[in-house]
């Protein structure tokens, strides 16, 4: 790689390297690109939906959600008109529900401020809730061929290896270098296709779980490969430390109905509905049952008789590893409190299907 003037400690590739890289990448992508549903159109709305869904989520998981979502909300106006509960219901199981709520708010913003047309300038796109630098670059380049760089998990790994950068990709210096790399490799034309090819190469060949260098179209241009460092770069992230906790959910019944609570703003699963659910601190089962009855009374205003344990589910939410025990309970006395921040509703079992629930909440429905 020849030297180019740059303030960064690692030297960015020169023009000859960039030309070879683009040529090799384009040829490979023309042969190997996967046929994914969001690649069949350059409609910015479809690109946007796919980019938001693909954040932190695998392609195979996203595909059926994308198709269902587009069937229900084929345009930005249709999404803006929808009730938030309907949007969340379609997002159910995909996780990171804030993405869906922000998309819904952004759709309303597009209708109010841009007449329902997806904005084409980066500044306006960046004001949409949930749209950061990467997402804006992806939408604008793929939908409008704007010369915008992208940097996400796959391209971060790819660029680190191409440059043999073994610093932290998340640190300020690493981010500056990688964004500079993303900008410097951009072609003048067909930027969207090129950006997709970069992501595809990172995802399918320069993989996190082991790069397939023998199949790589840019192996001759790769510094990590030359140095034999391809499996050591990028540096592995620090393993997250898990926190273990015990929680309980309650199927609280009155004749023909069961109680649901809407999750409060700012907390886990905000906007979804759920069975009353609490963290339990007591060590022993008997004390835990007392703690649960007391927490339920404080939240709902109802005195209950706690029945048997129906099911135990182990699941993870972000850094928490949770053992969730589900109990049956019957209302004995009291009136349901009115809480604006966490509305509660007695719901018929047949209506549960209409409410957006967390994955564990939906599993508990089967017990109803
Ligand atoms: Fe990644 Fe290997 Fe290709 Fe380098 S040669 S870009 S490490 S797959």
Tab-separated table of C-alpha atoms and ligand atoms in Angstrom:
chain	number	residue	atom	x	y	z
A	1	UNK	CA	0.000	0.000	0.000
A	2	UNK	CA	1.456	3.375	-0.932
A	3	UNK	CA	1.319	6.294	1.435
A	4	UNK	CA	-1.270	9.074	1.270
A	5	UNK	CA	-1.258	12.138	3.492
A	6	UNK	CA	-3.432	11.447	6.500
A	7	UNK	CA	-3.330	12.440	10.150
A	8	UNK	CA	-4.248	8.918	11.182
A	9	UNK	CA	-1.659	6.519	12.586
A	10	UNK	CA	-2.560	3.803	10.056
A	11	UNK	CA	-2.064	4.649	6.422
A	12	UNK	CA	-5.163	4.565	4.248
A	13	UNK	CA	-4.952	2.771	0.893
A	14	UNK	CA	-3.757	4.597	-2.215
A	15	UNK	CA	-5.653	5.055	-5.484
A	16	UNK	CA	-4.277	1.903	-7.160
A	17	UNK	CA	-5.258	-0.263	-4.190
A	18	UNK	CA	-8.720	1.284	-4.116
A	19	UNK	CA	-9.292	0.695	-7.818
A	20	UNK	CA	-8.287	-2.986	-7.550
A	21	UNK	CA	-10.394	-3.398	-4.439
A	22	UNK	CA	-13.522	-1.940	-6.051
A	23	UNK	CA	-13.082	-4.026	-9.194
A	24	UNK	CA	-12.606	-7.279	-7.297
A	25	UNK	CA	-15.467	-6.567	-4.915
A	26	UNK	CA	-17.908	-5.638	-7.693
A	27	UNK	CA	-17.122	-8.759	-9.709
A	28	UNK	CA	-17.538	-10.979	-6.693
A	29	UNK	CA	-20.820	-9.332	-5.659
A	30	UNK	CA	-22.268	-9.650	-9.169
A	31	UNK	CA	-21.663	-13.430	-8.884
A	32	UNK	CA	-22.405	-14.082	-5.214
A	33	UNK	CA	-24.963	-11.555	-3.900
A	34	UNK	CA	-27.764	-13.241	-1.992
A	35	UNK	CA	-31.294	-12.677	-3.208
A	36	UNK	CA	-32.834	-10.916	-0.201
A	37	UNK	CA	-36.349	-9.462	-0.238
A	38	UNK	CA	-35.217	-5.907	0.532
A	39	UNK	CA	-32.774	-5.957	-2.364
A	40	UNK	CA	-35.537	-6.272	-4.933
A	41	UNK	CA	-36.439	-2.590	-4.784
A	42	UNK	CA	-34.704	0.689	-4.056
A	43	UNK	CA	-37.774	2.231	-2.477
A	44	UNK	CA	-36.288	4.218	0.456
A	45	UNK	CA	-39.126	3.101	2.723
A	46	UNK	CA	-38.293	-0.591	2.157
A	47	UNK	CA	-34.583	0.066	2.547
A	48	UNK	CA	-35.246	1.916	5.791
A	49	UNK	CA	-37.462	-0.854	7.232
A	50	UNK	CA	-34.857	-3.493	6.388
A	51	UNK	CA	-31.977	-1.475	7.835
A	52	UNK	CA	-33.792	-0.925	11.132
A	53	UNK	CA	-34.826	-4.585	11.374
A	54	UNK	CA	-31.304	-5.779	10.584
A	55	UNK	CA	-29.780	-3.823	13.475
A	56	UNK	CA	-28.575	-6.462	15.959
A	57	UNK	CA	-30.614	-9.140	14.161
A	58	UNK	CA	-29.697	-11.935	11.753
A	59	UNK	CA	-30.823	-11.880	8.121
A	60	UNK	CA	-32.675	-15.210	8.445
A	61	UNK	CA	-34.678	-13.900	11.411
A	62	UNK	CA	-35.523	-10.644	9.671
A	63	UNK	CA	-36.810	-12.074	6.360
A	64	UNK	CA	-40.290	-13.231	7.482
A	65	UNK	CA	-40.755	-10.134	9.658
A	66	UNK	CA	-39.856	-7.859	6.761
A	67	UNK	CA	-42.394	-9.507	4.464
A	68	UNK	CA	-45.184	-9.389	7.059
A	69	UNK	CA	-44.413	-5.789	7.975
A	70	UNK	CA	-44.461	-4.636	4.357
A	71	UNK	CA	-47.745	-6.451	3.746
A	72	UNK	CA	-49.351	-4.681	6.703
A	73	UNK	CA	-47.706	-1.273	6.129
A	74	UNK	CA	-46.748	-1.021	2.452
A	75	UNK	CA	-45.967	2.722	2.573
A	76	UNK	CA	-44.667	5.267	4.999
A	77	UNK	CA	-48.164	6.783	5.160
A	78	UNK	CA	-49.679	3.429	6.094
A	79	UNK	CA	-47.132	3.079	8.885
A	80	UNK	CA	-47.790	6.621	10.110
A	81	UNK	CA	-51.543	5.935	10.248
A	82	UNK	CA	-51.169	2.689	12.215
A	83	UNK	CA	-51.714	2.361	15.955
A	84	UNK	CA	-48.490	1.841	17.872
A	85	UNK	CA	-49.862	-1.407	19.315
A	86	UNK	CA	-50.329	-2.796	15.775
A	87	UNK	CA	-46.754	-1.906	14.869
A	88	UNK	CA	-45.416	-3.541	18.027
A	89	UNK	CA	-47.587	-6.608	17.463
A	90	UNK	CA	-45.895	-7.160	14.085
A	91	UNK	CA	-42.502	-6.600	15.679
A	92	UNK	CA	-43.236	-9.128	18.410
A	93	UNK	CA	-40.343	-11.572	18.862
A	94	UNK	CA	-37.827	-9.430	16.962
A	95	UNK	CA	-36.650	-7.724	20.165
A	96	UNK	CA	-35.240	-4.219	20.711
A	97	UNK	CA	-38.767	-2.831	20.546
A	98	UNK	CA	-37.556	0.756	20.742
A	99	UNK	CA	-36.641	0.361	17.065
A	100	UNK	CA	-40.295	-0.204	16.142
A	101	UNK	CA	-41.572	2.694	18.239
A	102	UNK	CA	-38.970	5.057	16.822
A	103	UNK	CA	-39.774	3.957	13.287
A	104	UNK	CA	-43.435	4.637	13.898
A	105	UNK	CA	-42.623	8.133	15.236
A	106	UNK	CA	-40.271	8.724	12.298
A	107	UNK	CA	-43.015	7.735	9.815
A	108	UNK	CA	-45.281	10.364	11.366
A	109	UNK	CA	-42.472	12.915	11.131
A	110	UNK	CA	-41.973	12.099	7.436
A	111	UNK	CA	-45.677	12.589	6.757
A	112	UNK	CA	-45.904	15.829	8.758
A	113	UNK	CA	-42.654	17.451	7.660
A	114	UNK	CA	-41.957	15.956	4.228
A	115	UNK	CA	-45.443	15.270	2.839
A	116	UNK	CA	-44.943	11.510	3.129
A	117	UNK	CA	-41.862	11.434	0.875
A	118	UNK	CA	-38.700	10.040	2.353
A	119	UNK	CA	-36.207	12.945	2.655
A	120	UNK	CA	-33.141	12.818	0.413
A	121	UNK	CA	-30.763	15.046	2.340
A	122	UNK	CA	-28.607	13.612	5.061
A	123	UNK	CA	-29.420	16.309	7.602
A	124	UNK	CA	-33.180	15.646	7.441
A	125	UNK	CA	-32.682	11.881	7.512
A	126	UNK	CA	-30.500	12.187	10.626
A	127	UNK	CA	-33.288	14.021	12.484
A	128	UNK	CA	-35.566	10.973	12.190
A	129	UNK	CA	-35.862	9.044	15.462
A	130	UNK	CA	-33.663	5.943	15.480
A	131	UNK	CA	-31.574	6.978	12.453
A	132	UNK	CA	-27.864	7.396	13.137
A	133	UNK	CA	-24.927	7.971	10.831
A	134	UNK	CA	-24.766	4.380	9.585
A	135	UNK	CA	-28.509	4.011	8.892
A	136	UNK	CA	-28.688	7.382	7.123
A	137	UNK	CA	-25.698	6.420	4.943
A	138	UNK	CA	-27.203	3.049	4.103
A	139	UNK	CA	-30.632	4.437	3.142
A	140	UNK	CA	-29.283	7.348	1.117
A	141	UNK	CA	-26.684	5.317	-0.735
A	142	UNK	CA	-28.894	2.290	-1.461
A	143	UNK	CA	-32.076	4.195	-2.338
A	144	UNK	CA	-30.625	7.306	-4.011
A	145	UNK	CA	-27.031	6.342	-4.812
A	146	UNK	CA	-25.828	9.211	-2.640
A	147	UNK	CA	-22.090	9.102	-1.971
A	148	UNK	CA	-22.429	8.244	1.704
A	149	UNK	CA	-20.172	5.855	3.615
A	150	UNK	CA	-21.424	3.137	5.930
A	151	UNK	CA	-19.886	1.429	8.907
A	152	UNK	CA	-21.562	-1.425	10.750
A	153	UNK	CA	-20.464	-4.687	12.359
A	154	UNK	CA	-19.552	-6.456	9.088
A	155	UNK	CA	-17.662	-3.572	7.519
A	156	UNK	CA	-15.899	-2.788	10.798
A	157	UNK	CA	-14.488	-6.319	10.851
A	158	UNK	CA	-13.628	-6.226	7.147
A	159	UNK	CA	-11.836	-2.862	7.328
A	160	UNK	CA	-9.943	-3.800	10.495
A	161	UNK	CA	-8.564	-6.834	8.689
A	162	UNK	CA	-7.855	-5.096	5.407
A	163	UNK	CA	-5.841	-2.485	7.315
A	164	UNK	CA	-4.501	-4.907	9.951
A	165	UNK	CA	-5.827	-2.488	12.542
A	166	UNK	CA	-5.567	-4.189	15.917
A	167	UNK	CA	-6.717	-1.271	18.089
A	168	UNK	CA	-10.237	-1.094	19.494
A	169	UNK	CA	-12.760	-0.464	16.681
A	170	UNK	CA	-15.117	1.107	19.218
A	171	UNK	CA	-12.610	3.631	20.577
A	172	UNK	CA	-12.573	7.177	19.217
A	173	UNK	CA	-9.366	6.618	17.265
A	174	UNK	CA	-10.648	3.348	15.787
A	175	UNK	CA	-13.941	4.916	14.743
A	176	UNK	CA	-12.163	7.846	13.085
A	177	UNK	CA	-9.917	5.495	11.140
A	178	UNK	CA	-12.699	3.138	10.054
A	179	UNK	CA	-15.036	5.939	8.943
A	180	UNK	CA	-12.136	7.436	6.995
A	181	UNK	CA	-11.607	4.030	5.365
A	182	UNK	CA	-15.337	3.738	4.571
A	183	UNK	CA	-15.183	7.131	2.857
A	184	UNK	CA	-11.951	6.554	0.994
A	185	UNK	CA	-13.027	3.267	-0.637
A	186	UNK	CA	-16.339	4.713	-1.947
A	187	UNK	CA	-16.700	4.778	-5.741
A	188	UNK	CA	-18.278	7.704	-7.580
A	189	UNK	CA	-21.128	5.643	-9.019
A	190	UNK	CA	-23.348	2.788	-7.900
A	191	UNK	CA	-22.515	3.579	-4.319
A	192	UNK	CA	-25.499	1.699	-2.921
A	193	UNK	CA	-24.531	-1.548	-4.638
A	194	UNK	CA	-20.947	-1.061	-3.509
A	195	UNK	CA	-21.946	-0.502	0.127
A	196	UNK	CA	-24.121	-3.611	0.032
A	197	UNK	CA	-21.221	-5.568	-1.447
A	198	UNK	CA	-18.981	-4.459	1.426
A	199	UNK	CA	-21.512	-5.665	3.985
A	200	UNK	CA	-22.056	-8.901	2.086
A	201	UNK	CA	-18.332	-9.630	1.962
A	202	UNK	CA	-18.017	-8.963	5.692
A	203	UNK	CA	-21.011	-11.123	6.498
A	204	UNK	CA	-20.395	-14.072	4.142
A	205	UNK	CA	-16.613	-14.285	3.681
A	206	UNK	CA	-14.758	-12.111	6.182
A	207	UNK	CA	-16.850	-13.651	8.925
A	208	UNK	CA	-16.619	-13.069	12.627
A	209	UNK	CA	-16.500	-16.756	13.433
A	210	UNK	CA	-13.560	-17.314	11.072
A	211	UNK	CA	-12.702	-15.616	7.780
A	212	UNK	CA	-12.843	-17.725	4.592
A	213	UNK	CA	-9.673	-16.165	3.153
A	214	UNK	CA	-9.308	-18.857	0.469
A	215	UNK	CA	-12.594	-17.724	-1.073
A	216	UNK	CA	-11.987	-14.020	-0.570
A	217	UNK	CA	-11.942	-11.843	-3.699
A	218	UNK	CA	-9.711	-9.241	-2.011
A	219	UNK	CA	-7.297	-11.585	-0.230
A	220	UNK	CA	-4.338	-10.183	-2.174
A	221	UNK	CA	-5.135	-6.721	-0.862
A	222	UNK	CA	-5.549	-7.731	2.759
A	223	UNK	CA	-2.885	-6.663	5.238
A	224	UNK	CA	-4.049	-8.974	8.030
A	225	UNK	CA	-3.880	-11.932	5.659
A	226	UNK	CA	-0.385	-10.922	4.553
A	227	UNK	CA	0.741	-10.777	8.161
A	228	UNK	CA	-1.082	-13.984	9.124
A	229	UNK	CA	-3.216	-12.045	11.633
A	230	UNK	CA	-6.654	-12.592	10.091
A	231	UNK	CA	-7.974	-14.610	13.050
A	232	UNK	CA	-6.564	-12.211	15.632
A	233	UNK	CA	-8.042	-9.041	14.157
A	234	UNK	CA	-10.239	-7.377	15.218
A	235	UNK	CA	-9.480	-7.728	18.896
A	236	UNK	CA	-12.159	-9.782	20.625
A	237	UNK	CA	-14.619	-7.677	22.591
A	238	UNK	CA	-14.651	-8.061	26.333
A	239	UNK	CA	-17.163	-10.742	27.244
A	240	UNK	CA	-20.224	-9.194	28.884
A	241	UNK	CA	-20.693	-10.026	32.541
A	242	UNK	CA	-24.121	-11.447	33.160
A	243	UNK	CA	-26.323	-10.618	36.098
A	244	UNK	CA	-28.557	-13.415	37.294
A	245	UNK	CA	-31.935	-12.552	38.700
A	246	UNK	CA	-35.221	-14.120	39.661
A	247	UNK	CA	-38.543	-12.765	38.443
A	248	UNK	CA	-42.161	-13.846	38.697
A	249	UNK	CA	-45.137	-13.253	36.415
A	250	UNK	CA	-48.726	-13.687	37.517
A	251	UNK	CA	-51.732	-14.874	35.539
A	252	UNK	CA	-54.222	-12.972	37.663
A	253	UNK	CA	-57.745	-14.020	36.873
A	254	UNK	CA	-61.261	-12.879	37.462
A	255	UNK	CA	-64.103	-14.805	35.815
A	256	UNK	CA	-63.507	-14.920	32.061
A	257	UNK	CA	-60.630	-12.407	32.119
A	258	UNK	CA	-56.974	-12.069	32.886
A	259	UNK	CA	-55.025	-8.954	33.878
A	260	UNK	CA	-52.557	-7.247	31.528
A	261	UNK	CA	-50.328	-4.246	32.303
A	262	UNK	CA	-48.840	-1.875	29.758
A	263	UNK	CA	-45.087	-1.585	30.319
A	264	UNK	CA	-44.003	1.881	31.454
A	265	UNK	CA	-41.999	4.342	29.366
A	266	UNK	CA	-38.249	4.246	29.860
A	267	UNK	CA	-38.185	0.641	31.084
A	268	UNK	CA	-37.698	-2.751	29.486
A	269	UNK	CA	-40.262	-3.465	26.734
A	270	UNK	CA	-41.803	0.018	26.986
A	271	UNK	CA	-45.130	0.122	25.145
A	272	UNK	CA	-45.680	-3.653	25.148
A	273	UNK	CA	-48.299	-5.323	27.300
A	274	UNK	CA	-47.419	-7.957	29.857
A	275	UNK	CA	-48.709	-10.037	32.702
A	276	UNK	CA	-47.838	-8.388	36.039
A	277	UNK	CA	-44.169	-9.206	36.454
A	278	UNK	CA	-41.773	-8.429	39.283
A	279	UNK	CA	-38.221	-8.945	40.331
A	280	UNK	CA	-38.035	-11.095	43.469
A	281	UNK	CA	-35.276	-10.776	46.047
A	282	UNK	CA	-36.378	-13.214	48.778
A	283	UNK	CA	-34.296	-16.371	49.084
A	284	UNK	CA	-36.939	-18.951	49.957
A	285	UNK	CA	-40.057	-19.960	48.108
A	286	UNK	CA	-42.471	-19.081	50.938
A	287	UNK	CA	-40.950	-15.591	51.338
A	288	UNK	CA	-40.925	-15.123	47.598
A	289	UNK	CA	-44.652	-15.827	47.428
A	290	UNK	CA	-45.289	-13.212	50.147
A	291	UNK	CA	-43.071	-10.716	48.336
A	292	UNK	CA	-44.955	-11.359	45.100
A	293	UNK	CA	-48.403	-10.905	46.677
A	294	UNK	CA	-47.264	-7.649	48.295
A	295	UNK	CA	-45.761	-6.253	45.069
A	296	UNK	CA	-48.897	-7.199	43.172
A	297	UNK	CA	-51.100	-5.469	45.783
A	298	UNK	CA	-48.989	-2.311	45.634
A	299	UNK	CA	-49.120	-2.090	41.854
A	300	UNK	CA	-52.718	-3.121	41.229
A	301	UNK	CA	-54.536	-2.361	44.506
A	302	UNK	CA	-55.873	-5.932	44.518
A	303	UNK	CA	-55.650	-8.563	47.246
A	304	UNK	CA	-55.003	-11.928	45.632
A	305	UNK	CA	-54.772	-15.564	46.471
A	306	UNK	CA	-51.655	-16.990	44.899
A	307	UNK	CA	-52.056	-20.426	43.351
A	308	UNK	CA	-49.600	-22.940	42.021
A	309	UNK	CA	-46.498	-22.361	39.994
A	310	UNK	CA	-47.455	-23.053	36.367
A	311	UNK	CA	-44.137	-22.848	34.592
A	312	UNK	CA	-40.524	-21.739	34.883
A	313	UNK	CA	-38.773	-20.124	31.924
A	314	UNK	CA	-35.096	-19.240	31.685
A	315	UNK	CA	-34.332	-16.405	29.308
A	316	UNK	CA	-31.921	-13.545	28.685
A	317	UNK	CA	-32.602	-9.830	28.253
A	318	UNK	CA	-29.513	-7.741	27.459
A	319	UNK	CA	-27.053	-8.544	30.279
A	320	UNK	CA	-29.612	-10.216	32.535
A	321	UNK	CA	-30.061	-13.974	32.806
A	322	UNK	CA	-33.495	-14.410	34.246
A	323	UNK	CA	-35.312	-17.291	35.880
A	324	UNK	CA	-38.963	-16.434	35.441
A	325	UNK	CA	-41.564	-18.313	37.459
A	326	UNK	CA	-45.174	-18.002	36.455
A	327	UNK	CA	-47.934	-18.310	39.055
A	328	UNK	CA	-51.664	-18.445	38.796
A	329	UNK	CA	-53.623	-16.094	41.081
A	330	UNK	CA	-57.216	-15.160	41.785
A	331	UNK	CA	-58.514	-11.767	42.792
A	332	UNK	CA	-59.982	-11.847	46.311
A	333	UNK	CA	-60.867	-8.191	46.889
A	334	UNK	CA	-60.031	-4.592	45.954
A	335	UNK	CA	-60.495	-2.392	42.892
A	336	UNK	CA	-57.996	-2.078	40.117
A	337	UNK	CA	-55.900	1.089	40.488
A	338	UNK	CA	-55.878	3.617	37.673
A	339	UNK	CA	-52.301	4.379	36.696
A	340	UNK	CA	-51.629	6.668	33.768
A	341	UNK	CA	-48.009	5.500	33.463
A	342	UNK	CA	-48.871	1.796	33.483
A	343	UNK	CA	-52.475	1.249	32.371
A	344	UNK	CA	-53.987	-2.110	33.356
A	345	UNK	CA	-56.778	-4.009	31.665
A	346	UNK	CA	-58.872	-7.090	32.267
A	347	UNK	CA	-58.692	-8.910	28.956
A	348	UNK	CA	-60.628	-11.874	27.561
A	349	UNK	CA	-58.355	-14.777	26.601
A	350	UNK	CA	-59.531	-14.497	22.983
A	351	UNK	CA	-58.354	-10.859	22.885
A	352	UNK	CA	-54.778	-11.648	23.950
A	353	UNK	CA	-53.817	-12.122	20.338
A	354	UNK	CA	-54.446	-8.425	19.664
A	355	UNK	CA	-51.956	-7.213	22.257
A	356	UNK	CA	-48.208	-6.862	21.607
A	357	UNK	CA	-46.376	-8.944	24.204
A	358	UNK	CA	-42.790	-9.888	24.895
A	359	UNK	CA	-41.648	-13.356	23.809
A	360	UNK	CA	-42.060	-14.744	27.321
A	361	UNK	CA	-45.409	-12.966	27.661
A	362	UNK	CA	-46.625	-14.733	24.522
A	363	UNK	CA	-45.452	-18.086	25.930
A	364	UNK	CA	-47.428	-17.423	29.100
A	365	UNK	CA	-50.543	-16.765	26.994
A	366	UNK	CA	-50.598	-20.450	26.186
A	367	UNK	CA	-51.143	-21.151	29.865
A	368	UNK	CA	-54.228	-18.925	29.869
B	1	LIG	FE1	-11.107	-11.050	5.446
B	1	LIG	FE2	-9.428	-13.033	4.862
B	1	LIG	FE3	-10.495	-11.528	2.935
B	1	LIG	FE4	-8.686	-10.500	4.602
B	1	LIG	S1	-8.371	-12.161	3.159
B	1	LIG	S2	-10.585	-9.532	3.922
B	1	LIG	S3	-9.219	-11.534	6.487
B	1	LIG	S4	-11.600	-12.915	4.305
